[in-house]
Amino acid sequence: MRRIVTVSERVVETPSTVTLRFTDPTPARPGQFVMVWVPGVDELPMSLAYAGDPKGITVKVMGEASGRIQSISPGTLLGVRGPYGNAFDLSPRRLLAVGGGSGTAVLAPAIEALVERGGDAVAALGATTASELLFADRLRDAGAVVHLATDDGSAGAPGFVTGVVEGLLRHQTFDAVWTCGPEVMMRKVVLAGRTAGIPTFCSVERWMKCGLGLCDACALGPYHVCIDGPVFPGETLLAAPGFSEFYRDASGRRRPYARPSAPGPAAHGP
Amino acid sequence: MRRIVTVSERVVETPSTVTLRFTDPTPARPGQFVMVWVPGVDELPMSLAYAGDPKGITVKVMGEASGRIQSISPGTLLGVRGPYGNAFDLSPRRLLAVGGGSGTAVLAPAIEALVERGGDAVAALGATTASELLFADRLRDAGAVVHLATDDGSAGAPGFVTGVVEGLLRHQTFDAVWTCGPEVMMRKVVLAGRTAGIPTFCSVERWMKCGLGLCDACALGPYHVCIDGPVFPGETLLAAPGFSEFYRDASGRRRPYARPSAPGPAAHGP
Amino acid sequence: MADLRVDLAGVALRNPFLLASGIWGESGESLKGVWAAGAGGVITKSIGREPRAGYPNPTVESYDRWGFLNAMGLPNPGIEEYPQEIAIARGAGALVVGSVFGHDADEFADLAERLAATGVAALELNLSCPHAEGLGAEVGSDPGAVEEICRAVVRRVRLPVIAKLTPNTHDIAALAVAAERAGAAAVSAINTVRGLSIDATLRRPTLSHGLGGLSGPAIKPVGLACVWQIYEKVRIPIVGVGGIGRAEDALEYVLAGARAVEVGTAVAFEGVGVFGRLARDLSSRLDALGVSRLSDLVGAAHRESGAGATAAAP
Amino acid sequence: MADLRVDLAGVALRNPFLLASGIWGESGESLKGVWAAGAGGVITKSIGREPRAGYPNPTVESYDRWGFLNAMGLPNPGIEEYPQEIAIARGAGALVVGSVFGHDADEFADLAERLAATGVAALELNLSCPHAEGLGAEVGSDPGAVEEICRAVVRRVRLPVIAKLTPNTHDIAALAVAAERAGAAAVSAINTVRGLSIDATLRRPTLSHGLGGLSGPAIKPVGLACVWQIYEKVRIPIVGVGGIGRAEDALEYVLAGARAVEVGTAVAFEGVGVFGRLARDLSSRLDALGVSRLSDLVGAAHRESGAGATAAAP
Ligand SMILES: Cc1cc2nc3c(=O)[nH]c(=O)nc-3n(C[C@H](O)[C@H](O)[C@H](O)COP(=O)(O)OP(=O)(O)OC[C@H]3O[C@@H](n4cnc5c(N)ncnc54)[C@H](O)[C@@H]3O)c2cc1C
Ligand SMILES: Cc1cc2nc3c(=O)[nH]c(=O)nc-3n(C[C@H](O)[C@H](O)[C@H](O)COP(=O)(O)OP(=O)(O)OC[C@H]3O[C@@H](n4cnc5c(N)ncnc54)[C@H](O)[C@@H]3O)c2cc1C
Ligand SMILES: Cc1cc2nc3c(=O)[nH]c(=O)nc-3n(C[C@H](O)[C@H](O)[C@H](O)COP(=O)(O)O)c2cc1C
Ligand SMILES: Cc1cc2nc3c(=O)[nH]c(=O)nc-3n(C[C@H](O)[C@H](O)[C@H](O)COP(=O)(O)O)c2cc1C
Ligand code: FES
Ligand code: FES
């Protein structure tokens, strides 16, 4: 059932991302998402960047609706339903988390929860430029070791974050790799995990309407991201028709992911 | 929700009453009733003459539907919903139960339950003639002291059972009186209880349709027999417009109770 | 404390919650009990010319907390005997609305006239019973018939006339327009939604009549849609009915365009105490929303909603 | 083991459970998954001439276990691109029924012809979407329009044509009669029941489109009533739809007159495993009833019920 919540806080995280906080007692686990309704505008799937109290979503401007969400000020009413979907498995003792752009939003609360349970986390974050790196301080505060990469070299390693990941996987051991970002990036992470013999888990995005496993909007091969995901084992995705190749638009038409980064559900990455 | 049950046994109790047994796991308490659907015929409220396993109803021929129910043979399918309504309070230590005609049907399982809990029961049963006395042996077997009365004097005291009741109330002490039978009879029992200073509880009948407190068919003054009853404190009934004076027919019209006994919902008495 | 009083076509109600016709409405004592429990008014069982026993049992099928299917068959004591029941309710101070059904305009008008003489505050015409041949919805889904019946009644009685409409049509707003044109003071919507239940073991419908009408929470979305569509087409007040059991339900109906509401099935699900609870809860809810008068919210969802949201559909 | 196979207007189904249009029907992989889960066949999303994004979100409102209200707005990839999805499902051996919607008879016929070329086993015409202007139920509640559209399609394709009817009318049987007269091989009933939901705090409809359509358990009685009424008026087979999630529901529809059934909302409530469960449970249920072939029960509730029970109502 939908709840109406009041935005209690608005935090500008980077030039293109903003966090909105709101109190909503419905329990949620890190990795899950909610459907956020901005009355008169749209209702969009948003990962919980904060899954506790107050909850929070971190929004990147992608188009009209996300633009309108971003500009929301405290006191505004939002409709929220969910949380939907599955969560990250918090059992790994030693984790590598790979965030591309605002993909880090969904990883952050899961990394915090894992460290709290006594796990060790290394995070590799990528962005186009230094100012767009998301939640680096938040993750350091949580106790994670943070590595950075920027396309323009303005912070951390120059180039894609996948380069950093390949290095980490060569020199350290991990029980699992989590990743969220553009699918082309995630594909590379999954393949690197496969080479290193480490299981990978990706949080993927698809166009969503119902969020309930009803409408087929979020179909990804034989899966529905809203109920079977958003977190999938990397190997499952490699076998799923469409992963990192196409998504479906609002009409259900296949739309190719342009490379290396593109507009589309998972485009808010490095 | 309605269950379809199979009649497992048919017992002729008196020339005008028959018991039908059936297995139905829905829990029930003595005093409650079920709505019994004879497909193609009617659905009627029937007290549980046996509230345990197998359940049972004891039916007196009153008209078309009860006639059809009576002639039902083992193996027949019936629809059952409920149990509905309240139950007898089983806490009295020393009970007087007054049954008029087939009214004894609803008292019997309650008396058995009360004796099982350690109570003492005296039962006064009335009928038109000896062969119509219902459940006298069953109640003796249960451990109750049984007094009888018949209109024609063919068994027990001659005349109405209310005469027997007045005598018992004068010479013995009771914590409570239960009664079921024609309302004119019950009224007398309530007044006798009042004189003796003993609380009375009557199981009353009204035309029923929904059994759910929806349709108003069973209105008795400000009460609905299906949800507020069928068991009412005698004093409550004395204050309720209509008790022992009129009932409502299927159209909701008031219909007087002819005296001393009459056709009508509670007419299957002595 | 927010003000729950509403003016329904000239009838002053202490709160918007009316007992729906056919629930607890056969006996005066029951109507009185509903009034005592806090209802804003009580609508009688639909009364006809003759006493009517209705259909044989089973007449009601219940679904787990979300609805009932019923085919009572319009049982009622008839216009000769029913006035004594109204007298009991009125004697207790109840605001009573008389409901009538008939086979044609004349019969409706006769019955309305006779009920009007009992001191009822308004008349509701049952143009919408979904399971009685030649009565109710059979007439009520034809705008021409609705107009004719309403006109005949309006000519004969001075009381406000409320036309109760059926949802079993492709265009309920057209029925409301017909009622308005004929001079009805208000419309109420909805009566039950046609339905059937079958017992698979016995291979037969569970209600003796076969077809029946669905009521309760399950039909709230249907009732809201009807009120919404009617509100866009008529100016007379609308009484919302269907699945109302919580203050929030009533508020939704008011926002969709209802000035008052009727409560039926919830009386069985929640007990008669539902009326007091509804009024209390609605009042607190309005306080929390910062709204001082319920009537300010009538139809407000039409005004607040964005472009796409008001699009009318067939 | 009871025989669940049915012949639906010449199409042999391994069991009576078809995926309803609009649920899991946009992508070939999903259709394939439903077939693999044990469905008797899969009906595609309703396909139109052009790709259509549908209405903005929110497009779905959910009610606690008893229903959904949706106004998707007929999103679909369009007839140009959709055949590749059908190919995936057919490649996995699925029996596919193609669903189309259009603005007029010509458009229906064109689309039907193009879908027929993809190897679908039958065509379902969506004459009944309750929330799309100028499409669906706006046309579909007029028997004349239904007849014209069905006739145009029947002339152009050799496949069995199934007319999907709306319950938002006072007389669904008249629509079925029109379809039969035009040569439709079957009718399916029902599409969703028009409804609305309102958020009282925000004072606006919750769906972006406002009005939507109700599906799920809440509409089972409505669907059963429609199938019952249609069965009394036509001889072509009926496909029952609306609130089917358990074998018992399907059995009730069959007894009311359905030869096959469609399952929609239950896929979301129960998961796609519902198809295997339905077939298994129905088979055991028939065994327990001593019935060897499901098809022997089609319409049986009309034959077994007593006098009062079969009375048709408006
Ligand atoms: C499970 C999940 C979690 C997400 N979490 C976040 C998050 O934490 N932060 C964040 O900024 N974004 C998140 N997104 C993406 C977000 O829902 C929107 O896709 C994005 O904000 C663009 O919306 P827009 O309307 O502004 O863009 P538009 O201008 O409408 O479109 C830009 C692109 O966004 C995509 N899009 C638009 N509407 C939807 C929709 N209903 N469902 C899916 N994709 C859509 C389309 O691919 C479109 O091409 C998530 C998506 C999913 C599926
Ligand atoms: C709570 C309750 C418990 C009952 N328990 C028993 C019982 O254990 N044994 C038993 O034999 N009878 C019982 N009855 C009475 C029974 O329901 C019928 O009233 C009776 O069997 C007559 O039915 P009929 O259709 O054969 O008679 P009809 O020929 O239809 O009518 C005879 C009279 O029975 C009454 N009656 C008919 N239908 C109904 C109805 N739906 N509801 C109420 N009264 C009706 C009317 O007053 C009518 O005048 C009970 C009634 C109630 C309300
Ligand atoms: C048992 C029952 C009897 C009804 N009888 C009548 C009636 O006599 N006249 C009428 O106008 N409506 C009648 N109705 C319809 C209700 O007044 C109301 O319109 C409908 O039940 C929807 O409201 P609800 O969901 O609150 O019950 C009846 C409904 C039920 C459930
Ligand atoms: C989300 C959703 C989308 C639907 N889309 C279509 C459609 O495109 N075409 C159609 O004929 N019916 C459509 N329907 C109606 C269903 O096919 C079905 O008739 C209805 O939902 C009732 O069945 P159910 O209760 O099993 O869901 C849709 C229903 C839902 C819930
Ligand atoms: S969003 Fe509708 S099925 Fe996933
Ligand atoms: S039988 Fe309907 S209210 Fe009691």
Coordinates of N, CA and C in Angstrom, one line a residue, chain A residues 24-111:
Chain A
D24 N 9.5 6.8 7.1 CA 8.6 5.9 6.6 C 8.9 4.6 7.3
P25 N 8.0 4.2 8.2 CA 8.3 3.1 9.1 C 8.3 1.7 8.5
T26 N 7.9 1.6 7.2 CA 7.9 0.2 6.6 C 9.3 -0.3 6.5
P27 N 9.5 -1.5 7.1 CA 10.9 -2.0 7.1 C 11.4 -2.3 5.7
A28 N 12.7 -2.1 5.5 CA 13.3 -2.3 4.2 C 14.8 -2.9 4.4
R29 N 15.3 -3.6 3.4 CA 16.6 -4.1 3.5 C 17.5 -3.5 2.4
P30 N 18.8 -3.2 2.7 CA 19.6 -2.6 1.7 C 19.7 -3.4 0.4
G31 N 19.4 -2.7 -0.7 CA 19.3 -3.3 -2.0 C 17.9 -3.2 -2.6
Q32 N 16.9 -3.0 -1.7 CA 15.6 -2.9 -2.2 C 15.3 -1.5 -2.7
F33 N 14.2 -1.4 -3.5 CA 13.8 -0.1 -4.0 C 12.4 0.2 -3.7
V34 N 12.0 1.5 -3.8 CA 10.7 1.9 -3.6 C 10.2 2.6 -4.9
M35 N 8.9 2.6 -5.1 CA 8.3 3.4 -6.2 C 7.9 4.8 -5.6
V36 N 8.5 5.8 -6.1 CA 8.4 7.2 -5.6 C 7.5 8.0 -6.5
W37 N 6.4 8.4 -5.9 CA 5.4 9.2 -6.7 C 5.5 10.7 -6.4
V38 N 5.8 11.4 -7.5 CA 5.8 12.9 -7.4 C 4.5 13.3 -8.0
P39 N 3.5 13.7 -7.2 CA 2.2 13.9 -7.7 C 2.2 14.9 -8.9
G40 N 1.5 14.5 -9.9 CA 1.4 15.4 -11.1 C 2.6 15.2 -12.0
V41 N 3.6 14.5 -11.6 CA 4.8 14.3 -12.4 C 5.0 12.9 -12.9
D42 N 5.3 12.0 -12.0 CA 5.6 10.6 -12.4 C 5.8 9.8 -11.2
E43 N 5.9 8.5 -11.4 CA 6.3 7.6 -10.3 C 7.5 6.8 -10.8
L44 N 8.6 6.8 -10.1 CA 9.8 6.2 -10.5 C 10.3 5.2 -9.5
P45 N 11.0 4.2 -10.0 CA 11.7 3.3 -9.1 C 13.0 3.9 -8.6
M46 N 13.2 3.9 -7.3 CA 14.4 4.5 -6.7 C 14.9 3.6 -5.6
S47 N 16.2 3.3 -5.7 CA 16.8 2.5 -4.7 C 16.8 3.2 -3.4
L48 N 16.8 2.5 -2.3 CA 17.0 3.2 -1.0 C 18.4 3.4 -0.7
A49 N 18.9 4.6 -0.8 CA 20.2 5.0 -0.4 C 20.4 5.0 1.1
Y50 N 19.3 5.1 1.8 CA 19.2 4.9 3.2 C 18.0 4.1 3.5
A51 N 18.2 2.9 4.1 CA 17.1 1.9 4.2 C 16.6 1.9 5.7
G52 N 17.2 2.7 6.5 CA 16.8 2.8 7.9 C 15.8 4.0 8.2
D53 N 16.1 4.7 9.3 CA 15.2 5.8 9.6 C 16.0 7.0 9.8
P54 N 15.7 8.2 9.1 CA 14.8 8.2 8.0 C 15.3 7.6 6.7
K55 N 14.4 7.1 5.9 CA 14.9 6.5 4.6 C 15.3 7.6 3.7
G56 N 16.1 7.3 2.7 CA 16.5 8.3 1.7 C 16.7 7.7 0.3
I57 N 16.5 8.5 -0.7 CA 16.8 8.2 -2.0 C 17.8 9.2 -2.6
T58 N 18.6 8.7 -3.5 CA 19.6 9.6 -4.1 C 19.4 9.6 -5.6
V59 N 19.0 10.8 -6.0 CA 18.4 10.9 -7.4 C 19.4 11.7 -8.3
K60 N 19.6 11.1 -9.5 CA 20.4 11.7 -10.5 C 19.5 12.3 -11.6
V61 N 19.8 13.5 -12.0 CA 19.0 14.1 -13.1 C 19.2 13.3 -14.4
M62 N 18.2 12.7 -14.9 CA 18.3 11.9 -16.1 C 17.3 12.5 -17.2
G63 N 16.2 13.0 -16.7 CA 15.2 13.5 -17.6 C 14.2 14.4 -16.9
E64 N 13.0 14.5 -17.4 CA 12.1 15.4 -16.8 C 11.7 15.0 -15.3
A65 N 11.3 13.7 -15.1 CA 10.8 13.3 -13.8 C 11.9 13.4 -12.8
S66 N 13.1 12.9 -13.1 CA 14.2 12.9 -12.1 C 14.6 14.4 -11.8
G67 N 14.5 15.2 -12.9 CA 14.8 16.6 -12.7 C 13.8 17.2 -11.7
R68 N 12.5 16.9 -11.8 CA 11.5 17.4 -10.9 C 11.7 16.9 -9.5
I69 N 12.1 15.6 -9.4 CA 12.3 15.1 -8.1 C 13.5 15.8 -7.4
Q70 N 14.5 16.0 -8.1 CA 15.7 16.7 -7.6 C 15.4 18.0 -6.9
S71 N 14.5 18.7 -7.6 CA 14.3 20.1 -7.1 C 13.3 20.2 -6.0
I72 N 12.9 19.1 -5.5 CA 11.9 19.0 -4.4 C 12.5 19.6 -3.1
S73 N 11.7 20.4 -2.4 CA 12.3 21.0 -1.2 C 11.6 20.3 0.0
P74 N 12.3 20.4 1.2 CA 11.7 19.8 2.4 C 10.3 20.2 2.6
G75 N 9.4 19.4 3.1 CA 8.0 19.7 3.3 C 7.1 19.2 2.2
T76 N 7.7 18.8 1.1 CA 6.9 18.3 0.0 C 6.4 16.9 0.3
L77 N 5.2 16.6 -0.2 CA 4.6 15.3 0.0 C 5.0 14.4 -1.2
L78 N 5.4 13.2 -0.9 CA 5.6 12.2 -1.9 C 4.8 10.9 -1.6
G79 N 4.4 10.2 -2.7 CA 3.9 8.9 -2.5 C 5.0 7.9 -2.5
V80 N 4.9 6.9 -1.6 CA 5.9 5.8 -1.6 C 5.2 4.5 -1.5
R81 N 5.6 3.6 -2.4 CA 5.1 2.2 -2.2 C 6.3 1.3 -2.3
G82 N 6.2 0.1 -1.7 CA 7.3 -0.8 -1.6 C 7.7 -0.9 -0.1
P83 N 8.9 -1.3 0.3 CA 10.0 -1.6 -0.7 C 9.7 -2.9 -1.5
Y84 N 10.3 -2.9 -2.6 CA 10.1 -4.1 -3.5 C 11.5 -4.7 -3.8
G85 N 11.4 -5.9 -4.3 CA 12.6 -6.6 -4.8 C 13.4 -7.2 -3.7
N86 N 14.5 -7.8 -4.1 CA 15.4 -8.5 -3.2 C 16.5 -7.6 -2.6
A87 N 17.3 -8.1 -1.8 CA 18.3 -7.3 -1.1 C 19.7 -7.9 -1.4
F88 N 20.7 -7.2 -1.0 CA 22.1 -7.8 -1.0 C 22.2 -8.8 0.1
D89 N 22.9 -9.9 -0.2 CA 23.2 -10.9 0.8 C 24.4 -10.4 1.6
L90 N 24.2 -10.2 2.9 CA 25.2 -9.5 3.7 C 26.2 -10.5 4.4
S91 N 26.2 -11.7 3.9 CA 27.1 -12.7 4.6 C 28.6 -12.7 4.2
P92 N 29.0 -12.1 3.0 CA 30.4 -12.1 2.7 C 31.3 -11.5 3.8
R93 N 32.4 -12.1 4.1 CA 33.3 -11.6 5.1 C 34.1 -10.4 4.5
R94 N 34.5 -10.6 3.2 CA 35.4 -9.6 2.6 C 34.8 -9.3 1.2
L95 N 34.4 -8.0 1.1 CA 33.6 -7.6 0.0 C 34.3 -6.6 -0.9
L96 N 34.1 -6.7 -2.2 CA 34.5 -5.6 -3.1 C 33.2 -5.1 -3.7
A97 N 33.0 -3.7 -3.5 CA 31.8 -3.1 -4.1 C 32.3 -2.1 -5.1
V98 N 31.6 -2.2 -6.3 CA 32.0 -1.4 -7.4 C 30.8 -0.5 -7.9
G99 N 31.0 0.8 -7.6 CA 29.9 1.7 -8.0 C 30.2 2.6 -9.1
G100 N 29.4 2.6 -10.1 CA 29.5 3.5 -11.3 C 28.6 4.7 -11.1
G101 N 29.1 5.9 -11.0 CA 28.2 7.1 -10.9 C 27.2 6.9 -9.7
S102 N 26.0 7.3 -10.0 CA 25.0 7.2 -8.9 C 24.6 5.8 -8.5
G103 N 25.2 4.8 -9.2 CA 25.0 3.4 -8.8 C 25.4 3.2 -7.4
T104 N 26.4 4.0 -7.0 CA 26.9 3.8 -5.6 C 25.7 4.0 -4.6
A105 N 24.7 4.7 -5.0 CA 23.6 5.0 -4.0 C 23.0 3.7 -3.4
V106 N 22.8 2.7 -4.2 CA 22.2 1.4 -3.6 C 23.2 0.6 -2.9
L107 N 24.5 0.8 -3.2 CA 25.6 0.0 -2.6 C 25.8 0.5 -1.1
A108 N 25.7 1.8 -1.0 CA 26.1 2.4 0.3 C 25.5 1.8 1.5
P109 N 24.1 1.8 1.6 CA 23.5 1.2 2.8 C 23.9 -0.2 3.0
A110 N 24.1 -1.0 1.9 CA 24.4 -2.4 2.0 C 25.8 -2.6 2.6
I111 N 26.8 -1.7 2.1 CA 28.1 -1.7 2.6 C 28.2 -1.4 4.1

